[in-house]
Amino acid sequence: MKVLVVGAGLYGAVFAREVAERGNKVEVIEKRDHIAGNIYTKEVDGIQVHEYGAHIFHTSNKKVWDYVQQFAEFNRYTNSPVANYKGQMYNLPFNMNTFYEMWSVRTPQEALAKINEQRQEMAGKEPQNLEEQAISLIGRDIYEKLIKGYTEKQWGRPCTELPAFIIKRLPVRLVYDNNYFNDDYQGIPIGGYTKMVEKMLDHPNIIVKLNTDFFDKKDEYLNNFDKVVYTGMIDQFFDYQLGELEYRSLRFETEEKNVGNYQGNAVINYTDAETPYTRVIEHKHFEFGKGNPDKTIITREYPADWHCGDEPYYPVNNERNNALYAEYKKLAEKQDKVIFGGRLGQYKYYNMDQVIEAALKKVK
Ligand code: FAD
Ligand code: UDP
């Protein structure tokens, strides 16, 4: 078959590789001037800069972990972000280190007693929004200092107007363990994600065309290929005929500093409401000891409202958008030549391992 893959992000790259392996001819078109989509990394001064935000690979899916080993060697990076609340530093995720820093409690029993005392405020009440959910999970002190400001900046709305589910996945641990993820496997590809995707796309049956937008020749592409895998925005594919899906966007401000070690950690979250950015990434800490010892590169991440034409980072999975997506999905199911995949094609907040799993399943 002749297969067209729209988008050279992770979904498109895995899909392209797998159908190429099975003897099909694949053309990958990408509207940006680079491959790898949002996991794109660019080398500057020997440092791999995560151009579209910090990306840490983590999974409990052994098949996916084994799959990516073909294309990259992973280091043992463990994500341990630190929160800065008005100059006070707190370990994340919420664990014994955080509870010690917050309340000077030293044992799991003391911590639990304090958390239970704080949860009393919500006793007998079913949480109706994110604020109530957070207080019933962890209490007001942690909510006010480590959740409220960050979440309201991130989503651009008060926590009382946000759905409870956003916060449900925050881990709470009664051990001294700052590892952000519970997964069995974690790391960063040595040499960056771009190199990994490059290797995926390096196959005699694959050709890649950059700076090529599917919508410049939509009808021609649909006529000329046996199958089209589309990883762009699903509403755009249908010319927004049912209305626009909404996203949250981000703005990244990157700066080179003449210092070897700027903040001592890869990720520092600013959890107060006044600091306009949510986090500062220091890229060199993702790959230990690499890069110029006297220079470093940092990126401030500013959440932003999304307008048509901006980069769509996070789907806003509220009732209105989920219902609208369900309507687009019905239209998509009628397009028997086209497979809609990935974060934008399926309007779903996928982590990288989930994208790989979904693509492998779809190919089968
Ligand atoms: P994309 O990477 O968006 O790829 C889609 C591609 O299609 C893009 O390159 C786009 O330019 C192209 N395209 C779109 N429309 C067209 C068109 N009309 N014509 C041609 N090309 C087109 N996941 C983790 O597992 N760990 C993390 O730590 C993590 N951190 C994240 C941090 C941030 C700030 C964000 C936003 C996401 C993070 N993720 C993380 C999620 C991760 O980025 C995604 O799972 C993954 O990149 C999705 O891949 P994709 O191929 O579906 O989408
Ligand atoms: N969050 C928070 N304080 C933090 C970090 C995260 O309140 O310091 C909340 C916030 O609502 C965010 C959610 O937890 O939207 C998920 O955060 P995570 O870092 O897991 O997601 P990401 O934005 O990296 O996908």
Short mmCIF file of C-alpha atoms and ligand atoms in Angstrom, two decimals:
data_model
loop_
_atom_site.label_atom_id
_atom_site.label_comp_id
_atom_site.label_asym_id
_atom_site.label_seq_id
_atom_site.Cartn_x
_atom_site.Cartn_y
_atom_site.Cartn_z
CA MET A 1 0.00 0.00 0.00
CA LYS A 2 0.93 3.64 -0.38
CA VAL A 3 0.50 5.27 3.02
CA LEU A 4 0.55 8.97 3.83
CA VAL A 5 1.35 9.98 7.41
CA VAL A 6 0.41 13.56 8.29
CA GLY A 7 2.67 14.75 11.12
CA ALA A 8 6.18 13.60 12.05
CA GLY A 9 5.46 13.56 15.80
CA LEU A 10 5.78 10.44 17.91
CA TYR A 11 2.48 8.89 16.76
CA GLY A 12 3.27 9.49 13.09
CA ALA A 13 6.86 8.23 13.42
CA VAL A 14 5.91 4.97 15.17
CA PHE A 15 3.08 4.36 12.71
CA ALA A 16 5.30 5.11 9.70
CA ARG A 17 8.03 2.80 10.95
CA GLU A 18 5.69 -0.09 11.62
CA VAL A 19 3.91 0.01 8.26
CA ALA A 20 7.24 0.47 6.47
CA GLU A 21 8.59 -2.63 8.26
CA ARG A 22 5.60 -4.51 6.82
CA GLY A 23 6.64 -3.63 3.26
CA ASN A 24 4.44 -0.60 2.55
CA LYS A 25 5.67 2.66 1.01
CA VAL A 26 5.25 5.57 3.41
CA GLU A 27 5.39 9.31 2.83
CA VAL A 28 5.48 11.45 5.97
CA ILE A 29 4.56 15.12 5.61
CA GLU A 30 5.22 17.62 8.37
CA LYS A 31 4.24 21.28 8.36
CA ARG A 32 7.01 22.34 10.76
CA ASP A 33 10.65 22.59 9.65
CA HIS A 34 11.65 19.68 11.88
CA ILE A 35 10.58 16.16 12.82
CA ALA A 36 9.56 14.85 16.28
CA GLY A 37 6.55 17.13 16.94
CA ASN A 38 6.40 18.32 20.52
CA ILE A 39 9.13 16.02 21.75
CA TYR A 40 11.63 17.84 19.51
CA THR A 41 14.97 18.54 21.17
CA LYS A 42 17.67 20.78 19.73
CA GLU A 43 21.33 20.72 20.67
CA VAL A 44 22.71 24.07 21.85
CA ASP A 45 26.22 24.26 23.40
CA GLY A 46 26.17 20.47 23.90
CA ILE A 47 22.86 20.70 25.81
CA GLN A 48 19.66 19.04 24.54
CA VAL A 49 17.04 21.79 24.75
CA HIS A 50 13.44 20.54 25.06
CA GLU A 51 11.93 23.17 22.76
CA TYR A 52 8.28 22.41 23.55
CA GLY A 53 8.54 21.82 27.30
CA ALA A 54 10.19 19.25 29.55
CA HIS A 55 9.66 15.67 28.39
CA ILE A 56 10.40 12.75 30.65
CA PHE A 57 9.74 9.29 29.33
CA HIS A 58 8.04 7.04 31.89
CA THR A 59 6.01 3.88 31.56
CA SER A 60 4.98 0.66 33.25
CA ASN A 61 4.36 -0.97 29.90
CA LYS A 62 7.31 -3.34 29.37
CA LYS A 63 6.48 -3.77 25.65
CA VAL A 64 6.63 -0.03 25.05
CA TRP A 65 9.85 0.29 27.07
CA ASP A 66 11.46 -2.54 25.06
CA TYR A 67 10.17 -0.99 21.83
CA VAL A 68 11.89 2.38 22.38
CA GLN A 69 15.20 0.72 23.28
CA GLN A 70 15.60 -0.12 19.56
CA PHE A 71 15.84 3.55 18.75
CA ALA A 72 17.63 5.09 21.73
CA GLU A 73 19.60 4.38 24.84
CA PHE A 74 17.92 5.91 27.90
CA ASN A 75 19.69 7.43 30.90
CA ARG A 76 18.49 7.00 34.50
CA TYR A 77 16.98 10.48 34.91
CA THR A 78 14.33 10.50 37.64
CA ASN A 79 11.94 13.39 37.68
CA SER A 80 12.00 15.18 41.07
CA PRO A 81 10.60 18.67 40.61
CA VAL A 82 10.88 21.17 43.45
CA ALA A 83 8.25 23.83 44.19
CA ASN A 84 9.16 27.42 44.99
CA TYR A 85 6.33 29.14 46.91
CA LYS A 86 7.30 32.74 47.66
CA GLY A 87 10.94 31.73 48.21
CA GLN A 88 10.21 28.62 50.32
CA MET A 89 11.27 25.37 48.66
CA TYR A 90 9.16 22.20 48.88
CA ASN A 91 9.80 18.75 47.43
CA LEU A 92 7.29 17.23 45.03
CA PRO A 93 5.29 15.08 44.63
CA PHE A 94 3.63 15.32 48.03
CA ASN A 95 5.70 13.00 50.22
CA MET A 96 7.37 12.87 53.65
CA ASN A 97 9.95 15.47 52.57
CA THR A 98 7.11 17.88 51.66
CA PHE A 99 5.24 17.17 54.90
CA TYR A 100 8.41 17.78 56.94
CA GLU A 101 9.02 21.05 55.10
CA MET A 102 5.37 22.10 55.54
CA TRP A 103 4.63 21.01 59.13
CA SER A 104 7.94 19.72 60.61
CA VAL A 105 6.37 16.27 61.02
CA ARG A 106 8.92 13.45 60.92
CA THR A 107 7.03 10.14 60.85
CA PRO A 108 4.26 8.80 58.57
CA GLN A 109 1.95 8.66 61.62
CA GLU A 110 2.52 12.36 62.42
CA ALA A 111 2.04 13.28 58.76
CA LEU A 112 -1.17 11.29 58.45
CA ALA A 113 -2.56 12.83 61.65
CA LYS A 114 -1.86 16.31 60.23
CA ILE A 115 -3.39 15.49 56.82
CA ASN A 116 -6.50 14.01 58.48
CA GLU A 117 -6.87 17.09 60.68
CA GLN A 118 -6.67 19.28 57.55
CA ARG A 119 -9.16 17.13 55.64
CA GLN A 120 -11.82 17.65 58.33
CA GLU A 121 -12.97 20.78 56.55
CA MET A 122 -14.46 18.56 53.82
CA ALA A 123 -15.74 15.79 56.09
CA GLY A 124 -18.96 14.22 54.79
CA LYS A 125 -19.02 16.43 51.66
CA GLU A 126 -18.65 15.13 48.12
CA PRO A 127 -16.03 17.32 46.30
CA GLN A 128 -17.74 19.38 43.60
CA ASN A 129 -14.70 21.05 42.03
CA LEU A 130 -10.91 20.98 41.99
CA GLU A 131 -10.53 23.11 45.14
CA GLU A 132 -12.75 20.80 47.18
CA GLN A 133 -11.11 17.72 45.71
CA ALA A 134 -7.63 18.98 46.62
CA ILE A 135 -8.64 19.91 50.18
CA SER A 136 -10.28 16.54 50.72
CA LEU A 137 -7.15 14.79 49.39
CA ILE A 138 -4.41 16.71 51.13
CA GLY A 139 -5.83 19.64 53.16
CA ARG A 140 -5.80 23.41 52.93
CA ASP A 141 -2.11 24.19 53.67
CA ILE A 142 -0.79 22.21 50.72
CA TYR A 143 -3.70 23.31 48.54
CA GLU A 144 -3.01 27.02 49.20
CA LYS A 145 0.79 26.83 48.82
CA LEU A 146 1.42 24.16 46.21
CA ILE A 147 -1.75 23.69 44.15
CA LYS A 148 -4.00 26.75 43.94
CA GLY A 149 -1.69 29.30 42.28
CA TYR A 150 -0.07 26.80 39.91
CA THR A 151 -3.36 25.28 38.78
CA GLU A 152 -5.13 28.62 38.28
CA LYS A 153 -2.21 29.87 36.15
CA GLN A 154 -2.06 26.63 34.19
CA TRP A 155 -5.78 26.49 33.35
CA GLY A 156 -6.62 30.22 33.43
CA ARG A 157 -9.62 29.73 35.71
CA PRO A 158 -10.31 29.61 39.48
CA CYS A 159 -9.97 26.15 41.04
CA THR A 160 -13.63 26.37 42.10
CA GLU A 161 -14.56 26.34 38.40
CA LEU A 162 -12.28 23.47 37.38
CA PRO A 163 -13.26 19.79 37.31
CA ALA A 164 -12.05 17.65 40.22
CA PHE A 165 -10.47 14.98 38.00
CA ILE A 166 -7.42 17.14 37.07
CA ILE A 167 -6.04 16.74 40.57
CA LYS A 168 -7.05 13.13 41.23
CA ARG A 169 -3.85 11.78 39.78
CA LEU A 170 -1.50 13.72 42.10
CA PRO A 171 0.35 11.07 44.11
CA VAL A 172 0.46 11.37 47.92
CA ARG A 173 3.17 9.29 49.57
CA LEU A 174 4.07 8.60 53.17
CA VAL A 175 7.71 7.82 52.29
CA TYR A 176 10.75 10.03 51.77
CA ASP A 177 10.72 9.64 47.99
CA ASN A 178 10.82 12.56 45.56
CA ASN A 179 10.36 10.47 42.39
CA TYR A 180 7.43 12.15 40.60
CA PHE A 181 6.29 9.01 38.78
CA ASN A 182 5.16 5.62 40.05
CA ASP A 183 6.15 3.85 36.82
CA ASP A 184 8.53 0.91 36.54
CA TYR A 185 10.69 2.55 33.85
CA GLN A 186 11.85 6.15 33.43
CA GLY A 187 14.56 8.07 31.60
CA ILE A 188 15.59 10.46 28.83
CA PRO A 189 17.05 9.29 25.52
CA ILE A 190 20.77 9.99 25.51
CA GLY A 191 21.44 12.53 22.75
CA GLY A 192 17.83 13.77 22.74
CA TYR A 193 14.40 12.80 21.45
CA THR A 194 15.01 14.12 17.93
CA LYS A 195 17.73 11.53 17.40
CA MET A 196 15.34 8.80 18.54
CA VAL A 197 12.60 9.89 16.10
CA GLU A 198 15.20 10.28 13.34
CA LYS A 199 16.13 6.63 13.83
CA MET A 200 12.45 5.60 13.72
CA LEU A 201 12.03 7.35 10.38
CA ASP A 202 15.28 6.03 8.95
CA HIS A 203 13.94 3.22 6.78
CA PRO A 204 14.22 2.59 3.01
CA ASN A 205 10.41 2.57 2.68
CA ILE A 206 9.97 5.99 4.34
CA ILE A 207 10.36 9.43 2.85
CA VAL A 208 9.89 12.57 4.94
CA LYS A 209 8.88 15.98 3.59
CA LEU A 210 9.20 18.94 5.96
CA ASN A 211 7.48 22.34 5.59
CA THR A 212 4.55 20.58 3.95
CA ASP A 213 1.01 21.26 5.12
CA PHE A 214 -1.64 18.61 4.41
CA PHE A 215 -4.29 21.30 3.85
CA ASP A 216 -2.39 22.81 0.91
CA LYS A 217 -3.40 19.75 -1.15
CA LYS A 218 -5.90 17.84 0.96
CA ASP A 219 -7.98 16.40 -1.92
CA GLU A 220 -4.92 15.38 -3.91
CA TYR A 221 -3.45 13.53 -0.92
CA LEU A 222 -6.73 11.77 -0.21
CA ASN A 223 -6.94 10.63 -3.84
CA ASN A 224 -3.32 9.57 -4.28
CA PHE A 225 -2.82 7.35 -1.24
CA ASP A 226 -4.41 4.06 -0.19
CA LYS A 227 -4.40 5.03 3.47
CA VAL A 228 -3.90 8.34 5.30
CA VAL A 229 -2.83 8.55 8.94
CA TYR A 230 -3.73 12.00 10.20
CA THR A 231 -2.21 13.31 13.47
CA GLY A 232 -3.25 16.97 13.18
CA MET A 233 -6.30 18.65 14.75
CA ILE A 234 -9.45 16.65 14.08
CA ASP A 235 -11.71 19.74 13.86
CA GLN A 236 -9.40 21.30 11.27
CA PHE A 237 -9.62 18.16 9.12
CA PHE A 238 -13.37 18.76 8.89
CA ASP A 239 -12.93 22.48 8.32
CA TYR A 240 -14.37 23.25 11.81
CA GLN A 241 -17.84 22.48 10.41
CA LEU A 242 -19.25 21.59 13.85
CA GLY A 243 -17.35 24.33 15.73
CA GLU A 244 -13.87 24.67 17.27
CA LEU A 245 -12.41 22.44 19.95
CA GLU A 246 -10.58 24.39 22.67
CA TYR A 247 -7.01 24.08 23.94
CA ARG A 248 -4.67 25.65 26.47
CA SER A 249 -1.52 27.03 24.96
CA LEU A 250 1.97 27.74 26.30
CA ARG A 251 4.64 30.31 25.63
CA PHE A 252 8.29 29.39 26.17
CA GLU A 253 10.96 31.97 26.98
CA THR A 254 14.46 30.52 26.63
CA GLU A 255 17.60 32.22 27.92
CA GLU A 256 21.29 31.34 28.01
CA LYS A 257 22.99 32.09 31.36
CA ASN A 258 26.72 32.49 31.96
CA VAL A 259 26.73 30.15 34.92
CA GLY A 260 27.33 26.42 35.07
CA ASN A 261 24.41 25.56 37.33
CA TYR A 262 21.54 28.04 37.58
CA GLN A 263 18.90 26.38 39.76
CA GLY A 264 20.30 23.00 40.81
CA ASN A 265 17.42 20.98 39.38
CA ALA A 266 15.88 20.28 35.96
CA VAL A 267 12.40 21.51 36.96
CA ILE A 268 11.34 24.14 39.50
CA ASN A 269 7.62 24.91 39.76
CA TYR A 270 6.51 28.39 40.85
CA THR A 271 3.33 27.67 42.74
CA ASP A 272 2.32 31.21 43.80
CA ALA A 273 -0.26 33.21 41.85
CA GLU A 274 1.93 36.29 41.25
CA THR A 275 4.86 34.75 39.29
CA PRO A 276 3.51 34.71 35.71
CA TYR A 277 5.22 31.46 34.69
CA THR A 278 4.48 27.99 36.08
CA ARG A 279 7.91 26.41 35.84
CA VAL A 280 11.56 26.97 34.97
CA ILE A 281 13.40 24.18 33.19
CA GLU A 282 17.21 23.94 33.27
CA HIS A 283 17.85 21.60 30.37
CA LYS A 284 21.36 20.39 31.18
CA HIS A 285 20.11 18.57 34.30
CA PHE A 286 18.20 16.10 32.10
CA GLU A 287 21.56 14.74 30.92
CA PHE A 288 24.07 14.68 33.73
CA GLY A 289 27.33 16.54 33.31
CA LYS A 290 26.89 17.29 29.58
CA GLY A 291 27.43 20.65 27.94
CA ASN A 292 29.61 23.69 28.59
CA PRO A 293 30.52 23.76 32.32
CA ASP A 294 30.29 27.58 32.39
CA LYS A 295 26.96 28.00 30.59
CA THR A 296 23.43 26.81 30.97
CA ILE A 297 20.09 27.19 29.20
CA ILE A 298 16.84 27.80 31.02
CA THR A 299 13.25 28.03 29.79
CA ARG A 300 10.36 29.73 31.55
CA GLU A 301 6.98 28.21 30.73
CA TYR A 302 4.03 30.63 30.59
CA PRO A 303 0.51 29.22 30.25
CA ALA A 304 -1.55 31.08 27.66
CA ASP A 305 -5.06 31.28 26.27
CA TRP A 306 -5.36 29.53 22.96
CA HIS A 307 -6.65 31.20 19.80
CA CYS A 308 -7.01 29.53 16.42
CA GLY A 309 -3.52 29.45 14.85
CA ASP A 310 -1.64 29.16 18.19
CA GLU A 311 0.12 25.93 19.09
CA PRO A 312 -2.52 23.65 20.70
CA TYR A 313 -0.77 22.01 23.69
CA TYR A 314 -3.41 20.76 26.09
CA PRO A 315 -6.90 19.64 25.06
CA VAL A 316 -9.47 21.12 27.44
CA ASN A 317 -11.51 18.00 28.18
CA ASN A 318 -14.59 19.66 29.68
CA GLU A 319 -18.16 18.57 28.93
CA ARG A 320 -18.63 20.95 26.00
CA ASN A 321 -15.43 19.89 24.25
CA ASN A 322 -15.83 16.16 24.93
CA ALA A 323 -19.34 16.28 23.45
CA LEU A 324 -18.09 18.18 20.40
CA TYR A 325 -15.21 15.73 19.96
CA ALA A 326 -17.69 12.83 20.07
CA GLU A 327 -19.50 14.43 17.09
CA TYR A 328 -16.25 14.84 15.14
CA LYS A 329 -15.38 11.23 15.96
CA LYS A 330 -18.60 10.13 14.27
CA LEU A 331 -17.53 12.01 11.12
CA ALA A 332 -14.06 10.46 11.39
CA GLU A 333 -15.48 6.94 11.53
CA LYS A 334 -17.15 7.52 8.16
CA GLN A 335 -13.76 8.30 6.53
CA ASP A 336 -12.67 4.72 5.82
CA LYS A 337 -9.41 5.76 4.17
CA VAL A 338 -8.27 7.93 7.08
CA ILE A 339 -6.98 6.93 10.52
CA PHE A 340 -7.06 9.70 13.13
CA GLY A 341 -4.31 9.28 15.70
CA GLY A 342 -2.30 10.99 18.42
CA ARG A 343 -2.88 13.88 20.77
CA LEU A 344 -4.60 16.16 18.25
CA GLY A 345 -6.27 13.55 16.05
CA GLN A 346 -7.92 11.96 19.10
CA TYR A 347 -8.23 15.13 21.24
CA LYS A 348 -6.72 13.34 24.17
CA TYR A 349 -3.99 14.20 26.66
CA TYR A 350 -1.66 11.33 25.82
CA ASN A 351 1.72 10.75 27.46
CA MET A 352 4.47 9.50 25.15
CA ASP A 353 4.17 5.87 26.19
CA GLN A 354 0.41 5.96 25.56
CA VAL A 355 1.00 7.43 22.10
CA ILE A 356 3.37 4.58 21.25
CA GLU A 357 1.00 1.97 22.63
CA ALA A 358 -1.94 3.44 20.68
CA ALA A 359 0.04 3.59 17.41
CA LEU A 360 1.32 0.01 17.74
CA LYS A 361 -2.21 -1.23 18.44
CA LYS A 362 -3.68 0.67 15.51
CA VAL A 363 -1.06 -0.68 13.08
CA LYS A 364 -2.01 -4.23 14.09
P1 FAD B 1 2.56 15.95 18.15
O1 FAD B 1 3.88 15.84 18.80
O2 FAD B 1 1.81 17.22 18.37
O3 FAD B 1 2.76 15.70 16.60
C1 FAD B 1 1.82 16.07 15.62
C2 FAD B 1 2.58 16.60 14.42
O4 FAD B 1 1.69 16.82 13.34
C3 FAD B 1 3.26 17.94 14.70
O5 FAD B 1 4.62 17.87 14.39
C4 FAD B 1 2.50 18.91 13.81
O6 FAD B 1 3.31 19.97 13.33
C5 FAD B 1 2.06 18.00 12.68
N1 FAD B 1 0.90 18.50 11.95
C6 FAD B 1 -0.27 18.95 12.46
N2 FAD B 1 -1.10 19.36 11.47
C7 FAD B 1 -0.43 19.15 10.32
C8 FAD B 1 -0.77 19.40 8.95
N3 FAD B 1 -1.92 19.95 8.61
N4 FAD B 1 0.13 19.07 8.00
C9 FAD B 1 1.33 18.52 8.34
N5 FAD B 1 1.69 18.29 9.62
C10 FAD B 1 0.83 18.60 10.60
N6 FAD B 1 4.54 13.11 27.73
C11 FAD B 1 5.28 12.29 28.51
O7 FAD B 1 5.20 11.07 28.38
N7 FAD B 1 6.16 12.80 29.45
C12 FAD B 1 6.31 14.14 29.66
O8 FAD B 1 7.11 14.57 30.50
C13 FAD B 1 5.52 15.03 28.86
N8 FAD B 1 5.63 16.36 29.03
C14 FAD B 1 4.86 17.20 28.26
C15 FAD B 1 5.02 18.57 28.46
C16 FAD B 1 4.28 19.46 27.69
C17 FAD B 1 4.44 20.93 27.92
C18 FAD B 1 3.34 18.95 26.75
C19 FAD B 1 2.50 19.90 25.94
C20 FAD B 1 3.21 17.60 26.53
C21 FAD B 1 3.97 16.69 27.29
N9 FAD B 1 3.89 15.31 27.10
C22 FAD B 1 4.64 14.47 27.89
C23 FAD B 1 3.02 14.71 26.02
C24 FAD B 1 3.78 14.48 24.71
O9 FAD B 1 4.24 15.70 24.19
C25 FAD B 1 2.83 13.79 23.70
O10 FAD B 1 2.42 12.55 24.19
C26 FAD B 1 3.42 13.54 22.29
O11 FAD B 1 4.29 14.53 21.85
C27 FAD B 1 2.26 13.41 21.30
O12 FAD B 1 2.71 13.03 20.03
P2 FAD B 1 1.76 13.20 18.76
O13 FAD B 1 2.50 12.63 17.61
O14 FAD B 1 0.41 12.70 19.06
O15 FAD B 1 1.57 14.79 18.61
N1 UDP B 2 -0.08 20.71 39.90
C1 UDP B 2 -0.06 21.57 40.99
N2 UDP B 2 1.14 21.99 41.49
C2 UDP B 2 2.32 21.58 40.96
C3 UDP B 2 2.31 20.70 39.87
C4 UDP B 2 1.09 20.28 39.36
O1 UDP B 2 -1.11 21.97 41.48
O2 UDP B 2 3.39 22.01 41.46
C5 UDP B 2 -1.40 20.28 39.36
C6 UDP B 2 -1.89 21.19 38.23
O3 UDP B 2 -3.30 21.32 38.36
C7 UDP B 2 -1.55 20.44 36.98
C8 UDP B 2 -1.75 18.99 37.43
O4 UDP B 2 -1.32 19.00 38.81
O5 UDP B 2 -2.39 20.79 35.92
C9 UDP B 2 -0.94 17.98 36.64
O6 UDP B 2 0.41 18.34 36.69
P1 UDP B 2 1.56 17.52 35.98
O7 UDP B 2 2.86 18.19 36.28
O8 UDP B 2 1.42 16.10 36.33
O9 UDP B 2 1.15 17.65 34.44
P2 UDP B 2 1.81 18.29 33.14
O10 UDP B 2 1.34 19.70 33.08
O11 UDP B 2 3.31 18.20 33.27
O12 UDP B 2 1.26 17.45 32.09
#
